[in-house]
Short mmCIF file of C-alpha atoms in Angstrom, two decimals:
data_model
loop_
_atom_site.label_atom_id
_atom_site.label_comp_id
_atom_site.label_asym_id
_atom_site.label_seq_id
_atom_site.Cartn_x
_atom_site.Cartn_y
_atom_site.Cartn_z
CA MET A 10 -10.81 46.93 -37.49
CA THR A 11 -11.79 49.08 -40.36
CA THR A 12 -13.57 49.08 -43.36
CA ARG A 13 -11.12 51.35 -45.20
CA TRP A 14 -9.54 50.85 -48.52
CA ARG A 15 -6.08 52.90 -48.17
CA SER A 16 -5.63 51.51 -52.00
CA ALA A 17 -7.24 49.26 -54.39
CA ALA A 18 -4.78 46.73 -53.40
CA VAL A 19 -5.41 46.83 -49.51
CA ALA A 20 -8.76 48.56 -49.95
CA LEU A 21 -11.66 47.76 -47.63
CA ALA A 22 -9.79 45.42 -45.60
CA ALA A 23 -11.92 45.68 -42.45
CA VAL A 24 -15.27 46.96 -41.99
CA GLY A 25 -14.13 46.16 -38.65
CA LEU A 26 -12.33 46.19 -36.19
CA VAL A 27 -12.93 48.81 -38.54
CA VAL A 28 -15.39 47.80 -41.57
CA GLY A 29 -12.47 48.82 -41.85
CA PRO A 30 -10.41 48.11 -39.05
CA VAL A 31 -9.17 45.81 -36.76
CA GLY A 32 -5.69 47.03 -37.26
CA ALA A 33 -6.69 49.18 -40.23
CA GLY A 34 -9.56 47.91 -41.37
CA SER A 35 -12.47 46.94 -43.37
CA GLY A 36 -10.45 47.43 -45.99
CA ALA A 37 -10.13 50.65 -47.12
CA VAL A 38 -13.62 51.04 -47.43
CA HIS A 39 -13.36 49.84 -43.77
CA ALA A 40 -16.40 48.32 -42.47
CA GLY A 41 -14.82 47.37 -39.61
CA ASP A 42 -11.37 47.50 -38.20
CA ALA A 43 -7.79 44.87 -38.25
CA ALA A 44 -7.26 45.51 -41.87
CA ALA A 45 -5.30 48.09 -43.26
CA SER A 46 -2.00 46.74 -44.99
CA ALA A 47 0.04 49.90 -44.79
CA VAL A 48 2.83 49.84 -41.96
CA PRO A 49 1.75 52.16 -39.22
CA GLY A 50 4.18 55.23 -38.76
CA PRO A 51 4.62 57.04 -35.62
CA ALA A 52 1.73 58.10 -33.53
CA ALA A 53 0.66 61.65 -33.32
CA THR A 54 2.75 63.65 -30.28
CA VAL A 55 0.79 63.84 -27.10
CA PRO A 56 1.93 65.32 -23.71
CA ALA A 57 3.87 62.94 -21.61
CA PRO A 58 1.60 61.18 -19.09
CA THR A 59 1.78 62.19 -15.43
CA PRO A 60 -0.81 60.61 -13.48
CA THR A 61 -0.35 57.71 -11.39
CA PRO A 62 -2.82 55.09 -11.87
CA ALA A 63 -4.56 53.68 -8.68
CA SER A 64 -4.04 49.95 -7.90
CA ASP A 65 -6.59 48.84 -10.21
CA GLY A 66 -4.54 50.56 -12.99
CA PHE A 67 -6.90 53.50 -13.74
CA ALA A 68 -6.30 56.76 -12.72
CA GLN A 69 -8.45 59.31 -10.98
CA LEU A 70 -10.13 61.58 -13.23
CA THR A 71 -9.43 64.73 -11.58
CA PRO A 72 -9.52 68.26 -12.71
CA ALA A 73 -5.55 67.84 -13.62
CA VAL A 74 -6.19 64.63 -15.42
CA THR A 75 -9.26 66.21 -17.25
CA ARG A 76 -7.02 68.83 -18.35
CA GLN A 77 -4.25 66.59 -19.57
CA LEU A 78 -6.93 64.53 -21.51
CA ASP A 79 -8.43 67.68 -23.13
CA ALA A 80 -4.57 68.83 -24.35
CA ALA A 81 -3.86 65.38 -25.49
CA ILE A 82 -6.96 64.98 -27.65
CA ARG A 83 -6.97 68.48 -29.00
CA GLU A 84 -3.09 67.87 -30.11
CA VAL A 85 -4.01 64.64 -31.82
CA LEU A 86 -7.02 66.40 -33.72
CA ALA A 87 -4.78 69.00 -34.83
CA GLU A 88 -1.77 66.93 -35.80
CA ALA A 89 -3.97 64.25 -37.67
CA LYS A 90 -6.43 66.52 -39.06
CA ILE A 91 -9.32 65.02 -37.58
CA PRO A 92 -12.60 67.17 -37.81
CA GLY A 93 -14.46 66.01 -34.69
CA VAL A 94 -14.65 63.68 -32.38
CA ILE A 95 -16.91 62.51 -29.42
CA VAL A 96 -15.23 60.91 -26.50
CA ALA A 97 -16.15 59.25 -23.05
CA VAL A 98 -14.06 57.62 -20.45
CA SER A 99 -15.02 56.31 -17.01
CA ALA A 100 -14.75 53.87 -14.41
CA PRO A 101 -16.63 53.25 -11.12
CA GLY A 102 -15.28 55.80 -8.32
CA LYS A 103 -12.93 57.34 -10.72
CA GLY A 104 -15.00 59.97 -12.25
CA ASP A 105 -16.68 60.53 -15.73
CA TYR A 106 -15.16 62.11 -18.74
CA VAL A 107 -17.43 63.25 -21.54
CA ARG A 108 -16.32 65.72 -24.12
CA SER A 109 -16.59 66.62 -27.86
CA PHE A 110 -14.01 68.38 -29.90
CA GLY A 111 -13.79 69.90 -33.31
CA ILE A 112 -16.71 70.33 -35.82
CA ALA A 113 -19.54 68.11 -36.93
CA ASP A 114 -20.19 69.96 -40.46
CA LYS A 115 -17.56 71.58 -42.51
CA ALA A 116 -20.04 73.44 -44.45
CA THR A 117 -21.63 75.30 -41.55
CA GLY A 118 -19.07 75.05 -38.75
CA ALA A 119 -21.35 73.57 -36.53
CA PRO A 120 -19.69 72.08 -33.50
CA MET A 121 -19.49 68.54 -32.65
CA THR A 122 -21.42 67.32 -29.75
CA PRO A 123 -21.99 64.41 -27.60
CA ASN A 124 -25.42 63.77 -28.69
CA LEU A 125 -25.09 63.12 -32.19
CA ASN A 126 -25.62 59.87 -34.09
CA MET A 127 -22.68 58.29 -35.83
CA ARG A 128 -21.98 55.35 -38.20
CA ILE A 129 -19.89 52.84 -36.31
CA GLY A 130 -18.35 50.74 -38.98
CA SER A 131 -17.07 47.46 -37.95
CA VAL A 132 -18.52 47.66 -34.35
CA THR A 133 -21.63 46.04 -36.32
CA LYS A 134 -19.46 42.97 -36.16
CA THR A 135 -20.06 42.42 -32.67
CA PHE A 136 -23.64 42.72 -33.10
CA THR A 137 -23.86 40.24 -35.65
CA VAL A 138 -21.74 37.88 -33.72
CA THR A 139 -23.65 38.23 -30.86
CA ALA A 140 -26.86 37.30 -32.69
CA LEU A 141 -25.27 34.24 -34.01
CA LEU A 142 -23.91 33.46 -30.54
CA GLU A 143 -27.51 33.76 -29.25
CA LEU A 144 -28.61 31.06 -31.72
CA VAL A 145 -25.92 28.85 -30.42
CA ASP A 146 -27.33 29.16 -27.05
CA GLU A 147 -30.48 28.36 -28.50
CA GLY A 148 -29.18 25.24 -29.68
CA LYS A 149 -30.17 26.35 -33.47
CA VAL A 150 -26.65 26.30 -34.71
CA GLY A 151 -23.03 25.12 -33.86
CA LEU A 152 -19.90 26.82 -33.75
CA ASP A 153 -18.05 23.93 -35.49
CA ASP A 154 -20.98 23.49 -38.15
CA SER A 155 -19.38 24.10 -41.74
CA ILE A 156 -20.49 27.28 -43.41
CA GLY A 157 -21.63 24.94 -46.31
CA LYS A 158 -24.20 23.56 -43.88
CA TYR A 159 -25.94 27.00 -44.30
CA VAL A 160 -24.83 28.94 -47.59
CA ASP A 161 -23.54 27.20 -51.07
CA GLY A 162 -20.71 28.04 -53.21
CA VAL A 163 -18.41 28.99 -50.53
CA PRO A 164 -14.89 27.93 -51.30
CA ASN A 165 -13.67 25.51 -48.86
CA GLY A 166 -17.00 25.56 -47.40
CA ASP A 167 -17.37 22.06 -46.25
CA ARG A 168 -14.26 22.84 -44.33
CA ILE A 169 -14.58 26.25 -42.74
CA THR A 170 -16.45 26.32 -39.53
CA LEU A 171 -18.59 29.23 -38.11
CA ARG A 172 -16.19 29.69 -35.45
CA GLU A 173 -13.33 30.34 -38.01
CA LEU A 174 -15.36 32.94 -39.72
CA ALA A 175 -16.25 34.99 -36.35
CA GLY A 176 -12.41 34.38 -35.47
CA MET A 177 -11.17 35.83 -38.90
CA ARG A 178 -9.53 32.80 -39.51
CA SER A 179 -11.38 31.53 -42.40
CA GLY A 180 -8.90 32.00 -45.37
CA LEU A 181 -11.31 33.55 -47.61
CA PHE A 182 -10.56 36.71 -49.84
CA ASN A 183 -11.75 39.82 -48.32
CA TYR A 184 -14.50 41.33 -50.76
CA SER A 185 -13.74 44.95 -50.00
CA ALA A 186 -9.99 44.21 -51.07
CA ASP A 187 -11.27 43.51 -54.49
CA GLU A 188 -10.36 46.02 -57.12
CA ASP A 189 -13.56 45.80 -59.02
CA PHE A 190 -15.78 46.18 -55.91
CA TYR A 191 -13.60 49.49 -55.16
CA LYS A 192 -14.21 50.84 -58.51
CA ALA A 193 -17.98 50.02 -58.15
CA PHE A 194 -18.53 51.50 -54.82
CA THR A 195 -16.51 54.86 -55.59
CA ALA A 196 -17.94 55.13 -59.01
CA ASN A 197 -21.62 55.34 -57.24
CA PRO A 198 -21.28 55.30 -53.53
CA ASP A 199 -25.16 55.68 -53.29
CA ARG A 200 -25.80 52.48 -54.86
CA PRO A 201 -27.15 49.39 -52.87
CA PHE A 202 -24.99 46.19 -52.60
CA THR A 203 -26.70 42.68 -51.89
CA PRO A 204 -24.91 40.08 -49.65
CA GLN A 205 -24.75 37.83 -52.70
CA GLU A 206 -23.09 40.60 -54.68
CA LEU A 207 -20.52 41.23 -52.02
CA LEU A 208 -19.54 37.51 -51.88
CA GLY A 209 -19.28 37.32 -55.59
CA TYR A 210 -16.35 39.92 -55.32
CA SER A 211 -14.71 37.60 -52.61
CA PHE A 212 -15.33 34.12 -54.30
CA LYS A 213 -13.78 34.99 -57.59
CA HIS A 214 -10.30 34.96 -55.76
CA PRO A 215 -8.81 31.70 -54.64
CA VAL A 216 -8.79 31.11 -50.80
CA LEU A 217 -5.67 32.99 -49.34
CA PHE A 218 -4.68 29.89 -46.54
CA GLU A 219 -6.24 26.66 -45.07
CA PRO A 220 -8.96 27.27 -42.63
CA ASN A 221 -7.40 28.14 -39.20
CA ALA A 222 -4.20 28.35 -40.45
CA LYS A 223 -3.78 32.35 -39.48
CA PHE A 224 -5.51 35.34 -38.52
CA TYR A 225 -6.84 37.66 -41.46
CA TYR A 226 -9.45 40.31 -40.68
CA CYS A 227 -11.75 39.89 -43.50
CA ASN A 228 -15.53 41.57 -43.95
CA THR A 229 -16.50 38.44 -46.34
CA ASN A 230 -16.64 36.50 -42.93
CA LEU A 231 -19.22 38.50 -41.65
CA ILE A 232 -21.39 38.51 -44.43
CA LEU A 233 -21.62 34.70 -44.43
CA LEU A 234 -22.49 34.89 -40.78
CA GLY A 235 -25.12 37.42 -41.24
CA LEU A 236 -26.84 35.21 -43.91
CA VAL A 237 -26.36 32.34 -41.36
CA VAL A 238 -28.78 34.12 -38.74
CA GLU A 239 -31.19 35.04 -41.39
CA LYS A 240 -31.55 31.36 -42.59
CA VAL A 241 -31.76 29.93 -39.22
CA SER A 242 -34.17 32.47 -37.76
CA GLY A 243 -36.08 33.20 -40.84
CA VAL A 244 -35.84 37.05 -40.04
CA PRO A 245 -33.87 39.57 -42.02
CA LEU A 246 -30.69 40.39 -40.22
CA ASP A 247 -31.38 44.14 -39.25
CA ARG A 248 -34.79 42.99 -37.75
CA PHE A 249 -33.34 40.15 -35.86
CA ILE A 250 -30.47 42.33 -34.44
CA ASP A 251 -33.10 44.96 -33.50
CA ARG A 252 -35.07 42.54 -31.75
CA GLU A 253 -32.86 40.29 -30.11
CA VAL A 254 -29.58 42.17 -29.34
CA VAL A 255 -30.39 45.97 -29.47
CA ALA A 256 -33.66 45.89 -27.65
CA PRO A 257 -32.68 43.27 -24.84
CA ALA A 258 -29.47 45.42 -24.37
CA GLY A 259 -31.43 48.67 -23.63
CA LEU A 260 -30.23 50.50 -26.66
CA LYS A 261 -32.40 53.40 -27.59
CA HIS A 262 -30.36 55.22 -30.69
CA THR A 263 -28.70 52.11 -32.23
CA VAL A 264 -29.98 51.00 -35.61
CA PHE A 265 -29.18 48.84 -38.66
CA PRO A 266 -30.13 50.79 -41.79
CA THR A 267 -31.39 49.04 -44.58
CA GLY A 268 -30.33 52.14 -47.18
CA PRO A 269 -28.65 55.63 -46.70
CA GLU A 270 -31.03 56.57 -44.16
CA PHE A 271 -29.26 58.51 -41.07
CA PRO A 272 -31.31 59.72 -37.88
CA SER A 273 -30.93 63.14 -36.78
CA PRO A 274 -28.91 64.73 -35.40
CA HIS A 275 -25.76 63.16 -36.99
CA ALA A 276 -22.50 64.47 -37.86
CA HIS A 277 -21.14 64.85 -41.27
CA GLY A 278 -18.25 62.25 -42.16
CA TYR A 279 -15.35 63.01 -44.26
CA THR A 280 -13.35 60.55 -46.39
CA ASP A 281 -10.39 60.28 -48.97
CA GLN A 282 -11.77 56.96 -50.09
CA THR A 283 -13.00 58.28 -53.51
CA ALA A 284 -12.61 58.00 -57.25
CA SER A 285 -11.04 61.16 -57.33
CA GLY A 286 -8.93 60.76 -54.13
CA LYS A 287 -10.00 63.99 -52.90
CA VAL A 288 -11.92 64.44 -49.59
CA GLU A 289 -15.57 64.12 -49.84
CA ASP A 290 -18.50 64.26 -47.56
CA ALA A 291 -19.61 60.83 -47.42
CA THR A 292 -22.63 61.20 -44.82
CA ASP A 293 -25.32 59.89 -46.82
CA TRP A 294 -23.59 57.27 -48.75
CA ASN A 295 -24.97 53.86 -48.69
CA PRO A 296 -23.72 51.63 -46.17
CA SER A 297 -25.32 48.43 -47.63
CA TRP A 298 -21.78 47.25 -48.84
CA GLY A 299 -21.02 46.80 -45.16
CA TRP A 300 -24.08 45.00 -44.27
CA ALA A 301 -23.55 42.58 -41.21
CA ALA A 302 -19.73 43.83 -41.31
CA GLY A 303 -20.24 47.51 -40.88
CA ALA A 304 -23.52 49.14 -41.56
CA MET A 305 -24.78 50.29 -38.05
CA ILE A 306 -25.34 53.50 -36.57
CA SER A 307 -25.55 54.31 -32.98
CA ASP A 308 -24.58 56.98 -30.41
CA LEU A 309 -22.19 57.91 -27.59
CA PRO A 310 -24.72 56.61 -24.55
CA ASP A 311 -25.69 53.69 -26.48
CA MET A 312 -22.08 52.61 -27.10
CA ARG A 313 -21.09 53.18 -23.48
CA SER A 314 -23.67 50.76 -22.59
CA TRP A 315 -22.78 48.14 -25.26
CA ALA A 316 -19.27 48.21 -24.40
CA LYS A 317 -20.08 46.53 -21.06
CA THR A 318 -22.72 44.22 -22.29
CA LEU A 319 -20.27 43.09 -25.08
CA ALA A 320 -17.44 42.67 -22.83
CA THR A 321 -19.31 40.89 -19.66
CA GLY A 322 -21.47 38.79 -22.09
CA THR A 323 -24.78 39.65 -20.34
CA LEU A 324 -26.82 38.50 -23.52
CA LEU A 325 -25.00 35.11 -23.52
CA THR A 326 -24.71 31.99 -21.26
CA PRO A 327 -21.26 32.11 -19.53
CA ALA A 328 -20.20 29.12 -21.51
CA THR A 329 -20.91 30.72 -24.83
CA GLN A 330 -19.31 33.97 -23.43
CA ALA A 331 -16.04 32.38 -22.40
CA GLN A 332 -15.85 30.99 -26.06
CA ARG A 333 -16.00 34.32 -27.31
CA LEU A 334 -13.44 35.73 -25.26
CA ASP A 335 -11.10 32.90 -25.83
CA VAL A 336 -8.82 34.92 -27.81
CA VAL A 337 -5.86 33.81 -30.14
CA ASP A 338 -3.05 35.75 -31.36
CA ALA A 339 -3.97 38.02 -34.21
CA LEU A 340 -1.61 41.11 -34.37
CA PRO A 341 1.28 42.04 -31.99
CA GLY A 342 -0.22 42.80 -28.54
CA THR A 343 -3.69 41.86 -30.03
CA GLY A 344 -5.77 38.85 -29.38
CA TYR A 345 -8.93 38.27 -31.43
CA GLY A 346 -11.68 36.00 -30.35
CA LEU A 347 -15.32 35.61 -32.00
CA GLY A 348 -16.07 39.00 -33.13
CA ILE A 349 -13.99 41.02 -30.53
CA PHE A 350 -10.49 41.55 -29.59
CA ASN A 351 -8.15 42.02 -26.68
CA VAL A 352 -5.74 45.04 -26.89
CA GLN A 353 -3.32 45.12 -23.70
CA GLY A 354 -6.21 44.19 -21.61
CA TRP A 355 -8.96 46.48 -23.37
CA ILE A 356 -11.63 44.08 -24.69
CA GLY A 357 -13.99 45.25 -27.62
CA HIS A 358 -14.01 46.43 -31.15
CA ASN A 359 -13.07 49.20 -33.43
CA GLY A 360 -14.86 50.49 -36.42
CA SER A 361 -14.14 52.41 -39.66
CA LEU A 362 -16.03 53.36 -42.96
CA PRO A 363 -15.88 56.30 -45.14
CA GLY A 364 -16.33 59.35 -43.31
CA TYR A 365 -16.56 57.74 -39.64
CA GLY A 366 -14.54 55.68 -37.07
CA SER A 367 -15.40 54.33 -33.78
CA LEU A 368 -13.77 52.47 -30.80
CA VAL A 369 -16.01 50.71 -28.29
CA LEU A 370 -13.63 49.39 -25.29
CA TYR A 371 -14.15 47.86 -21.79
CA LEU A 372 -11.31 47.21 -19.17
CA PRO A 373 -12.56 44.33 -17.09
CA GLU A 374 -9.95 44.97 -14.23
CA SER A 375 -11.27 48.57 -13.56
CA LYS A 376 -14.57 48.10 -15.08
CA ALA A 377 -13.67 51.08 -17.06
CA THR A 378 -15.36 52.40 -20.38
CA LEU A 379 -13.77 54.02 -23.23
CA VAL A 380 -15.69 54.97 -26.53
CA VAL A 381 -14.41 57.27 -29.20
CA LEU A 382 -16.60 58.29 -32.11
CA LEU A 383 -15.03 60.52 -35.12
CA ASN A 384 -16.26 62.02 -38.42
CA THR A 385 -13.39 60.79 -40.41
CA ASP A 386 -11.72 57.81 -41.57
CA ILE A 387 -8.57 59.32 -43.17
CA GLY A 388 -5.49 57.77 -41.50
CA TYR A 389 -2.51 59.62 -40.07
CA GLN A 390 1.06 58.14 -40.80
CA GLY A 391 -0.54 54.49 -41.17
CA GLN A 392 -2.81 54.68 -38.17
CA GLU A 393 -6.30 54.91 -37.68
CA PRO A 394 -7.73 58.12 -36.26
CA SER A 395 -9.51 56.04 -33.79
CA THR A 396 -6.18 54.30 -32.69
CA LEU A 397 -4.59 57.86 -32.40
CA VAL A 398 -7.29 59.10 -30.13
CA GLY A 399 -7.36 55.88 -28.12
CA GLU A 400 -3.64 55.64 -27.60
CA ALA A 401 -3.48 59.08 -26.47
CA ILE A 402 -6.28 58.70 -23.77
CA THR A 403 -5.24 55.31 -22.46
CA LYS A 404 -1.36 56.72 -22.12
CA ILE A 405 -2.73 58.89 -19.58
CA VAL A 406 -5.63 56.86 -17.83
CA THR A 407 -3.84 53.34 -18.15
CA PRO A 408 -0.28 53.80 -18.69
CA ASP A 409 -0.08 50.24 -18.03
CA ARG A 410 -2.59 49.37 -20.35
CA VAL A 411 -1.86 51.48 -23.53
CA TYR A 412 -4.33 50.87 -26.61
CA THR A 413 -2.11 50.39 -29.59
CA LEU A 414 -3.52 48.54 -32.63
CA PRO A 415 -0.69 47.71 -35.19
CA ALA A 416 -1.95 47.36 -39.04
CA GLN A 417 -2.57 43.97 -40.51
CA PRO A 418 0.17 42.93 -42.56
CA ALA A 419 -0.97 42.87 -46.55
CA SER A 420 -1.62 39.23 -47.75
#
């Protein structure tokens, strides 16, 4: 899900599965990712897959398969005009594929390398929801509590539950799709936004549907859950996630910035979500507008580790993890649980915000991990760049489990 805007009307639909997207996401100004409303066009052309998958469905990463992956990823980058990408694919006993392609900085021509920090957009949602679920395990909140118990002034707040917020079924309007928000952000991408300001952009709109009536990827939901974590824990969200999620997960280079700070080394990110519509360098834009839905930063090793932690639930009780993974139909071929999706068996999340895209996945049957980090959020023929790369890779390594993520229809 993303956080991309795509247009003022569709904008910033998903800071998630991209803060921007799950399926286009976080709105255009993605902060996450299932969000864009454009109908996806054909994917970039990639070489026809030839490997025969093993009995567990994951191909051996032989030199021949490695060469095929190299060719497929380069083809996508060239066709979709993606500046650079970092990729890791692995499964126990099958090998380890770690590569970077393209450039990290258009101004200097510096190459993309696997050690760079990247903004992860709506993958942030997986950390926020994990923080909430830890409080559930501690008996401090209940998933079926109403949001009105914790935050005043929410439309239908006495009827929308925390479970419905985490599952993208609240019916609230996505603040990142509000035209005034889009204008404010693009007029000054360096300005900070408070959670209350973001909610204001949402709450001036009528609700879209009754609670739990259907799926709608919405960054507003995560802003509310972030406020719940803060109220119940008594700790700012960034500090709580660092202490209770990032540190216990053993992540060394994952941070929740409170401003535009961006640890070095990092790739420059490029977006067309701008006031002029022209492509600009968004590296140092302030991600506060994404906050609990899409502000975080990480790197390849941490995301490879997080993919497994997230999907297997090592920070949660088995009962709570089971609720998280209890997905319901969201988009064709895609189920969404509590801050997590299942696309053809791949469990995880995507992310997108101006300048960056991400994909963090785990395939339980093969214990396989797939991570894609890009320095652009500019789509190609209606698809997120992370979706294009993920599809090209899975056509080769898991041809029976191809990652395809359709766009969320406009509401």
